[in-house]
mmCIF file of C-alpha atoms and ligand atoms in Angstrom:
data_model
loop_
_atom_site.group_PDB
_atom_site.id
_atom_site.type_symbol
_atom_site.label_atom_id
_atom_site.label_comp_id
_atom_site.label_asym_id
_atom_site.label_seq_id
_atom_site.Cartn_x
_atom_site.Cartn_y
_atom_site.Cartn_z
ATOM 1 C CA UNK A 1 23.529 117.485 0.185
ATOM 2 C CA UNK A 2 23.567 114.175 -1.614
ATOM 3 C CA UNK A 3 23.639 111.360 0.869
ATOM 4 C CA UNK A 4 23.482 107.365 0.628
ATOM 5 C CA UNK A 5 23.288 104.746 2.773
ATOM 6 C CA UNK A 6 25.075 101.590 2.607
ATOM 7 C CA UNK A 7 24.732 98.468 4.245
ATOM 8 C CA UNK A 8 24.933 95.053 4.813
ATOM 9 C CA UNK A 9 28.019 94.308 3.605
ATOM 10 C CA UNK A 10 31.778 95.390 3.314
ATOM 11 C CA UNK A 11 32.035 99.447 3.955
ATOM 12 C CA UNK A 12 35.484 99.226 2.212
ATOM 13 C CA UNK A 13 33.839 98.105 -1.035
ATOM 14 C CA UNK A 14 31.871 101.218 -2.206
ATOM 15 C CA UNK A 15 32.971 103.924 0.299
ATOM 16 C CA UNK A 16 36.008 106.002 -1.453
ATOM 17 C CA UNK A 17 34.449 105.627 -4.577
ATOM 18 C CA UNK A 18 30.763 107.041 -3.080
ATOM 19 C CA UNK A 19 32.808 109.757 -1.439
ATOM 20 C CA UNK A 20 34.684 110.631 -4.648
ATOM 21 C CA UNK A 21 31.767 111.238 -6.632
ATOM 22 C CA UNK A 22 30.656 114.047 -3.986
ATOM 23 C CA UNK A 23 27.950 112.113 -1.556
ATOM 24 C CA UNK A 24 27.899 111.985 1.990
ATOM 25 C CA UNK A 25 28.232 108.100 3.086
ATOM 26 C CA UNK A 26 26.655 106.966 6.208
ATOM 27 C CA UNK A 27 26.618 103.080 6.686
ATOM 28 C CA UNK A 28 24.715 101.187 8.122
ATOM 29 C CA UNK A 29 26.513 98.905 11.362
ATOM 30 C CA UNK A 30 24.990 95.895 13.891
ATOM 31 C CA UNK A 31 28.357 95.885 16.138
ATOM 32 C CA UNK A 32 30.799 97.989 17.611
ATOM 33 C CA UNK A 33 33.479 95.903 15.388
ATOM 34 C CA UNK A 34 31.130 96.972 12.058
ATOM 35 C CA UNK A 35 30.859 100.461 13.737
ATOM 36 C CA UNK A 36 34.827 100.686 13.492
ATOM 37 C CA UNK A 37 35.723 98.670 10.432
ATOM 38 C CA UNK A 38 33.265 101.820 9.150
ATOM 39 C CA UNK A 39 34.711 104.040 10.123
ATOM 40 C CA UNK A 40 38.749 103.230 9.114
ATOM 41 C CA UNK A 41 36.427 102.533 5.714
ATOM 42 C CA UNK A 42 36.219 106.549 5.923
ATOM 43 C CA UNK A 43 32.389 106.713 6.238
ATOM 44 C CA UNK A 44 31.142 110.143 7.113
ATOM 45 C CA UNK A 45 28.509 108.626 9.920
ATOM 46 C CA UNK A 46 26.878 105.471 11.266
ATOM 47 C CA UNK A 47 23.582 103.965 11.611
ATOM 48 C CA UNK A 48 23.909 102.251 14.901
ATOM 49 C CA UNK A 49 21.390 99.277 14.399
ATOM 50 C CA UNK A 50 19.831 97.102 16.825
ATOM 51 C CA UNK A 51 18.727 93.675 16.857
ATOM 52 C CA UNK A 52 15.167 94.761 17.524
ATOM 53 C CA UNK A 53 14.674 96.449 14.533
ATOM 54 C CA UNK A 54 12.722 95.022 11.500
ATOM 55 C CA UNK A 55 14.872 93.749 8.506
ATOM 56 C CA UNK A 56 18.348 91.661 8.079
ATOM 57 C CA UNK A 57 19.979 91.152 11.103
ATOM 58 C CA UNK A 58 23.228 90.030 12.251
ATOM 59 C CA UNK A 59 23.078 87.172 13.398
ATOM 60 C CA UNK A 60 24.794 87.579 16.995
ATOM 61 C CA UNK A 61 22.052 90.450 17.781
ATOM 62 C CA UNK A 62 22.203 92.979 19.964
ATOM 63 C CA UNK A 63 19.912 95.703 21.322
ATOM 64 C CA UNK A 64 20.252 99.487 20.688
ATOM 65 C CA UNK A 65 20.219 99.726 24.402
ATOM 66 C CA UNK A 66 23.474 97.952 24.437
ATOM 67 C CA UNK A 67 25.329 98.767 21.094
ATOM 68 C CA UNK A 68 24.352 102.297 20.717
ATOM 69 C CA UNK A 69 26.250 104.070 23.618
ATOM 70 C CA UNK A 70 28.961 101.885 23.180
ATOM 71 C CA UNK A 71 29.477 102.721 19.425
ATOM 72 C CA UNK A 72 28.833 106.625 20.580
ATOM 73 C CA UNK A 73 31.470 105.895 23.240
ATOM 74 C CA UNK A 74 33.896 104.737 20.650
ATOM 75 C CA UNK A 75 33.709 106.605 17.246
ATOM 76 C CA UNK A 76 33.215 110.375 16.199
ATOM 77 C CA UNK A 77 31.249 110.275 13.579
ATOM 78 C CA UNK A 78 27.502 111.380 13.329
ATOM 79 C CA UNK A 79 25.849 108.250 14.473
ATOM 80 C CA UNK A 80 22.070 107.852 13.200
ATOM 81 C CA UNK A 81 20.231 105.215 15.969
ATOM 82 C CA UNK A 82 17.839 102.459 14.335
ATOM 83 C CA UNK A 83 15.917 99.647 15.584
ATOM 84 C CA UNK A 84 13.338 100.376 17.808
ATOM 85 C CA UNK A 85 12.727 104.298 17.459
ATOM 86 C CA UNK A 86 9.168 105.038 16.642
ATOM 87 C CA UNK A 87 8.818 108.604 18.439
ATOM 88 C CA UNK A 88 9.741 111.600 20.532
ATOM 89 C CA UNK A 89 10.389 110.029 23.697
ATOM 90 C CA UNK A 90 12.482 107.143 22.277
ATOM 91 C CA UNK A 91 14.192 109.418 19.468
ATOM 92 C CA UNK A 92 15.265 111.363 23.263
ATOM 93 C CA UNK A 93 16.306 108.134 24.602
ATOM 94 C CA UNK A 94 18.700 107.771 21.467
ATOM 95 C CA UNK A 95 19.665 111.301 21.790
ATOM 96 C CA UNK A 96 21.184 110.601 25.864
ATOM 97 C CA UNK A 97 22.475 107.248 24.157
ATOM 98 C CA UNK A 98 24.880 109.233 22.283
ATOM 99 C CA UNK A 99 22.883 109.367 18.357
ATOM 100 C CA UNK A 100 22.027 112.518 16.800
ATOM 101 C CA UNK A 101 19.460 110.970 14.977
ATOM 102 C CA UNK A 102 16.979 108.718 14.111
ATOM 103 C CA UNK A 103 16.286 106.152 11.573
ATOM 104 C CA UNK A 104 12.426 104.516 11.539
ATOM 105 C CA UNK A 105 12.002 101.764 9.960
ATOM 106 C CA UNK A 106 8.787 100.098 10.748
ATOM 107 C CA UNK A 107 6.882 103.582 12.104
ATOM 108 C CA UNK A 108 7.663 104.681 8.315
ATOM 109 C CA UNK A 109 6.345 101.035 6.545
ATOM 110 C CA UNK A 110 3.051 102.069 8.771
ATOM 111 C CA UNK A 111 2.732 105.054 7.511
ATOM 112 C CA UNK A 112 -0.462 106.311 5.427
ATOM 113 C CA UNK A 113 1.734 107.214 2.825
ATOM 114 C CA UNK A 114 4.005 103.773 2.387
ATOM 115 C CA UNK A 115 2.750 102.106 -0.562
ATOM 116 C CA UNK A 116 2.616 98.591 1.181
ATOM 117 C CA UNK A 117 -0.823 97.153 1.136
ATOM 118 C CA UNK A 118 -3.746 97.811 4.399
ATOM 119 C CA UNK A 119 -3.337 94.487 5.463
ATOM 120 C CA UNK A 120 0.506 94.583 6.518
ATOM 121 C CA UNK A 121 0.126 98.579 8.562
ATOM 122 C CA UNK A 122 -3.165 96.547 10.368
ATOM 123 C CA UNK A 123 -1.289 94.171 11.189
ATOM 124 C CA UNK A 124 1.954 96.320 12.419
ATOM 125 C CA UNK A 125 -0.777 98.188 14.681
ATOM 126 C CA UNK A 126 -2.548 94.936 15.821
ATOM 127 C CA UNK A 127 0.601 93.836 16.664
ATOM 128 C CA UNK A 128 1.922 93.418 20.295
ATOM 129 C CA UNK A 129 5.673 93.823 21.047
ATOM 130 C CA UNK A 130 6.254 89.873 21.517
ATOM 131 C CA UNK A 131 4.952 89.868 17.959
ATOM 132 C CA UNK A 132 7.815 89.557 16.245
ATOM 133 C CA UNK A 133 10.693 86.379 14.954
ATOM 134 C CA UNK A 134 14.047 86.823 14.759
ATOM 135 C CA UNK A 135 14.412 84.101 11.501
ATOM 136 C CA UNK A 136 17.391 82.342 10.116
ATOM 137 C CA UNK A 137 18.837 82.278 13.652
ATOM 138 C CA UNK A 138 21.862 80.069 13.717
ATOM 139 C CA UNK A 139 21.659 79.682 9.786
ATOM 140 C CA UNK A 140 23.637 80.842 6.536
ATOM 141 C CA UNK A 141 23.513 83.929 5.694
ATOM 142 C CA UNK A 142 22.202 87.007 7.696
ATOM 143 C CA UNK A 143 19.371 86.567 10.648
ATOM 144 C CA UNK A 144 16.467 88.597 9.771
ATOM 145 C CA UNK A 145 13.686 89.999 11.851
ATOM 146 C CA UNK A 146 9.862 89.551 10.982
ATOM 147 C CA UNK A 147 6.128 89.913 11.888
ATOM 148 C CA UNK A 148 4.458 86.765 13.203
ATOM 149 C CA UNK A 149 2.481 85.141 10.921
ATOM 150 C CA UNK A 150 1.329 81.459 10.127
ATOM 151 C CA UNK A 151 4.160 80.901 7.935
ATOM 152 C CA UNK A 152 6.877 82.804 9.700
ATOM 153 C CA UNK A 153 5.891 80.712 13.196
ATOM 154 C CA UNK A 154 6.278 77.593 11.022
ATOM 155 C CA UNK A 155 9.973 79.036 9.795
ATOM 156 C CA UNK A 156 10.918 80.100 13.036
ATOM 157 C CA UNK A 157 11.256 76.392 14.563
ATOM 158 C CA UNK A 158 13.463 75.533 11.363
ATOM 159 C CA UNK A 159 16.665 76.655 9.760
ATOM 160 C CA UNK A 160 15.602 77.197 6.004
ATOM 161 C CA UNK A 161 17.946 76.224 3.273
ATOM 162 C CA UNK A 162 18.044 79.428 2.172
ATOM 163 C CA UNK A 163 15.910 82.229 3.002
ATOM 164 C CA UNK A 164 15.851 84.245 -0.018
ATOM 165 C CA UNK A 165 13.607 81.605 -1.258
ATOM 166 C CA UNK A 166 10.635 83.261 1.268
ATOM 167 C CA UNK A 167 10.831 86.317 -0.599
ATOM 168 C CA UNK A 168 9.954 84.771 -3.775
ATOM 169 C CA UNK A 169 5.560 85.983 -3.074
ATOM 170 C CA UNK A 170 7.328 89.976 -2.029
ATOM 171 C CA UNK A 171 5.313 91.382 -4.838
ATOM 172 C CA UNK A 172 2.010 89.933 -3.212
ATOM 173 C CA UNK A 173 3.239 89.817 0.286
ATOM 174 C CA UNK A 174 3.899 93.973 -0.191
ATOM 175 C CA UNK A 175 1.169 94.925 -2.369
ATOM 176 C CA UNK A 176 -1.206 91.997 -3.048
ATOM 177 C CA UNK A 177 -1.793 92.105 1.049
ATOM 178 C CA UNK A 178 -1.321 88.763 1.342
ATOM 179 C CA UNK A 179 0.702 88.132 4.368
ATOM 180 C CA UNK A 180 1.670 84.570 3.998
ATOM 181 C CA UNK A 181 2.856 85.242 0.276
ATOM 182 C CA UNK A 182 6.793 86.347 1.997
ATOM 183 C CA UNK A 183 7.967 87.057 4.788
ATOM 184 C CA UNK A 184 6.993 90.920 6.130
ATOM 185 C CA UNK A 185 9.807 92.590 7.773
ATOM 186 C CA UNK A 186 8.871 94.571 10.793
ATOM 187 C CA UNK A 187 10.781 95.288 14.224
ATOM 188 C CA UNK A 188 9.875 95.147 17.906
ATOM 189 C CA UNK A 189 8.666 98.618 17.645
ATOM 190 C CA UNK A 190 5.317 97.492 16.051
ATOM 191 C CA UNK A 191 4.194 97.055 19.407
ATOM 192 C CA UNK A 192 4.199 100.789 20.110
ATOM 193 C CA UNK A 193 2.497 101.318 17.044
ATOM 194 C CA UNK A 194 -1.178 101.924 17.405
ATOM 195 C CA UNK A 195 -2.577 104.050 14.516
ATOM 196 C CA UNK A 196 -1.996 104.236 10.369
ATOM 197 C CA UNK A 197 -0.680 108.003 10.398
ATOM 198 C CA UNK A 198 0.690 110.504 7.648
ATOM 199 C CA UNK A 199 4.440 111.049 7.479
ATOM 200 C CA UNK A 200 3.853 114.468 8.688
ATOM 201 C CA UNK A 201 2.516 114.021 11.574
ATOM 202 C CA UNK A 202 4.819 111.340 13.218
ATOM 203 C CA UNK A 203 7.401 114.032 12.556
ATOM 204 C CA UNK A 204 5.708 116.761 13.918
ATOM 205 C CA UNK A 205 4.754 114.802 16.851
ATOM 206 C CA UNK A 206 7.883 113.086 17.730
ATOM 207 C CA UNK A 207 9.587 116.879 17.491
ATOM 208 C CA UNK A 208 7.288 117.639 19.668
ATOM 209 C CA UNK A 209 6.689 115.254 21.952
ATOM 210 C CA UNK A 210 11.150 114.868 21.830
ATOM 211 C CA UNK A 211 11.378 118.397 22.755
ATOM 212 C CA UNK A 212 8.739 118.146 25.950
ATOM 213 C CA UNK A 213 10.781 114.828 26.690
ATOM 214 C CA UNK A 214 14.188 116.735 26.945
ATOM 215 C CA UNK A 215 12.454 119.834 29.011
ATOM 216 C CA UNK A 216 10.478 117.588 31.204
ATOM 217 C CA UNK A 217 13.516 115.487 32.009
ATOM 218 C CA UNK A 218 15.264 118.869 32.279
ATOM 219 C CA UNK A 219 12.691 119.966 34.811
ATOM 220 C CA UNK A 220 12.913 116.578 36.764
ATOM 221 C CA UNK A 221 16.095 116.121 36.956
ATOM 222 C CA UNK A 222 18.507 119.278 36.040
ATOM 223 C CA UNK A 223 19.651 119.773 38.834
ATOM 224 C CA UNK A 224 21.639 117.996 41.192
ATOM 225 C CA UNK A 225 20.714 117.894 44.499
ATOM 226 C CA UNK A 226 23.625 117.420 46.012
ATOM 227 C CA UNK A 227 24.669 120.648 44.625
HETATM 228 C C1 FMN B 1 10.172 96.149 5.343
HETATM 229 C C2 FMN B 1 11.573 96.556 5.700
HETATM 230 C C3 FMN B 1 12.556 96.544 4.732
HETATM 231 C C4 FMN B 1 13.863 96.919 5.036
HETATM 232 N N1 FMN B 1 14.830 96.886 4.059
HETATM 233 C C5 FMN B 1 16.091 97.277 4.356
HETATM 234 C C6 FMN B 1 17.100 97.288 3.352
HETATM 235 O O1 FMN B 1 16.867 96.929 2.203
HETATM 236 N N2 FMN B 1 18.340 97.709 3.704
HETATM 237 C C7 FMN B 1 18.640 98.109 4.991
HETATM 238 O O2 FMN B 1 19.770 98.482 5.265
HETATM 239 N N3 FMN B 1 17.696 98.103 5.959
HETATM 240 C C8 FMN B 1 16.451 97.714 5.661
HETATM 241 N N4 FMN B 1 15.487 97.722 6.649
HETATM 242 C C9 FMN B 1 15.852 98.220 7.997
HETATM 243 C C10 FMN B 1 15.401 99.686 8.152
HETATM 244 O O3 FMN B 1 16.088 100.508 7.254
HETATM 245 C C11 FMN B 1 15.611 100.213 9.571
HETATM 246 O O4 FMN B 1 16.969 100.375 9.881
HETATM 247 C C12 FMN B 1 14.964 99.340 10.625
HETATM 248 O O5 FMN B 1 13.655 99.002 10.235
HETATM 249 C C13 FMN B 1 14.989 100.109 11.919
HETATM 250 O O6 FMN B 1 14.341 99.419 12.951
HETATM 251 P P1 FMN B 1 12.770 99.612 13.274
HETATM 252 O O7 FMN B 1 12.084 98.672 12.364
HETATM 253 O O8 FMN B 1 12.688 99.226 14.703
HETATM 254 O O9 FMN B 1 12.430 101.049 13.025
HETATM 255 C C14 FMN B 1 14.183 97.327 6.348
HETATM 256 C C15 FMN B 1 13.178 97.349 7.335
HETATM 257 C C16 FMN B 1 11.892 96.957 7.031
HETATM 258 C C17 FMN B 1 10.853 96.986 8.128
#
């Protein structure tokens, strides 16, 4: 299957010609009014987004507690949860939300096998869960979410004139290690993170660990009862 994903901005722009030329369209949505305006657009899924993930962020946020089973409540189409899914037990949590599946963002920049430098996956593991800023609040443009660092505690108390302009160091920020160089992107979720591991093993762990979730729960709680 060829897939893309398309997001921040206007589904209606790209989506019937995506679809025409034979890929399977998911985009990507921060509100139930994105989720729908998506789906009219003709998308063939959703990812469901919350505020607490790492990235560009709308800029009236909202958690994937909230939005995601009220999207799931509301459309049918696939929907793909992101922002704050790191593992088996929240990838379950997502699954009784209404998603069938997941989307990590910041587990995956952690990973031994992303090609950002030591210094940022140290930090995403140092990191606790208050660690994060939720930047550009209030300002033009999109809010965007980012590890806590000298110069993104200094840009949290303002409203820059524009924030591309902190991405001008990326290149040295992503693979120079130099964390005051940009701003570093990273969700909530960093403060579940605790270890620099290969792609294969977060996925065979969070199958695994999903799958004694669901029994366990299953166990616990299958039956009613009442009945
Ligand atoms: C470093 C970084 C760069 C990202 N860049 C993009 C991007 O270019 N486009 C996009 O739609 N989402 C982007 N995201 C968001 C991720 O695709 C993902 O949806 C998000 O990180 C999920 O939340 P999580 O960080 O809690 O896993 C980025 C996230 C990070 C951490």
């Amino acid at each position: 299957m060829r897939f893309v994903t398309t997001s921040a901005g206007d589904p209606t722009r790209f989506c019937a010609q995506l679809k025409a030329a034979g890929l399977t369209v998911f985009h990507v949505v921060p509100t139930l009014k994105g989720a729908l305006k998506a789906v009219e657009a003709g998308v063939d899924g959703l990812i469901v987004e919350g505020g607490e993930g790492g990235g560009f962020k709308n800029q009236r946020d909202v958690a994937s507690m909230v939005l995601l089973p009220l999207a799931c409540s509301r459309v049918s189409v696939p929907v793909v949860a992101a922002g704050g899914f790191s593992d088996g037990i929240s990838m379950a949590a997502a699954f009784a939300l209404g998603a069938e599946g997941i989307q990590m963002g910041t587990r995956m920049l952690s990973s031994s096998e992303s090609p950002v430098h030591a210094n940022w996956k140290n930090a995403i593991v140092a990191a606790e869960e208050t660690d994060t800023v939720l930047l550009n609040h209030g300002g033009k443009g999109a809010a965007l979410r980012a590890l806590r660092t000298e110069r993104t505690s200094q840009l949290e108390l303002t409203l820059p004139e524009d924030i591309r302009k902190e991405f001008a160091g990326v290149q040295q920020l992503y693979f120079g290690g130099d964390m005051e160089a940009a701003v570093p992107l990273t969700g909530q979720v960093c403060g579940r993170i605790d270890a620099v591991l290969p792609v294969r093993q977060i996925i065979e762990e969070t199958m695994r660990d999903f799958h004694a979730t669901i029994a366990g729960l299953h166990a616990r709680y299958g039956q009613d009862p009442a009945h």
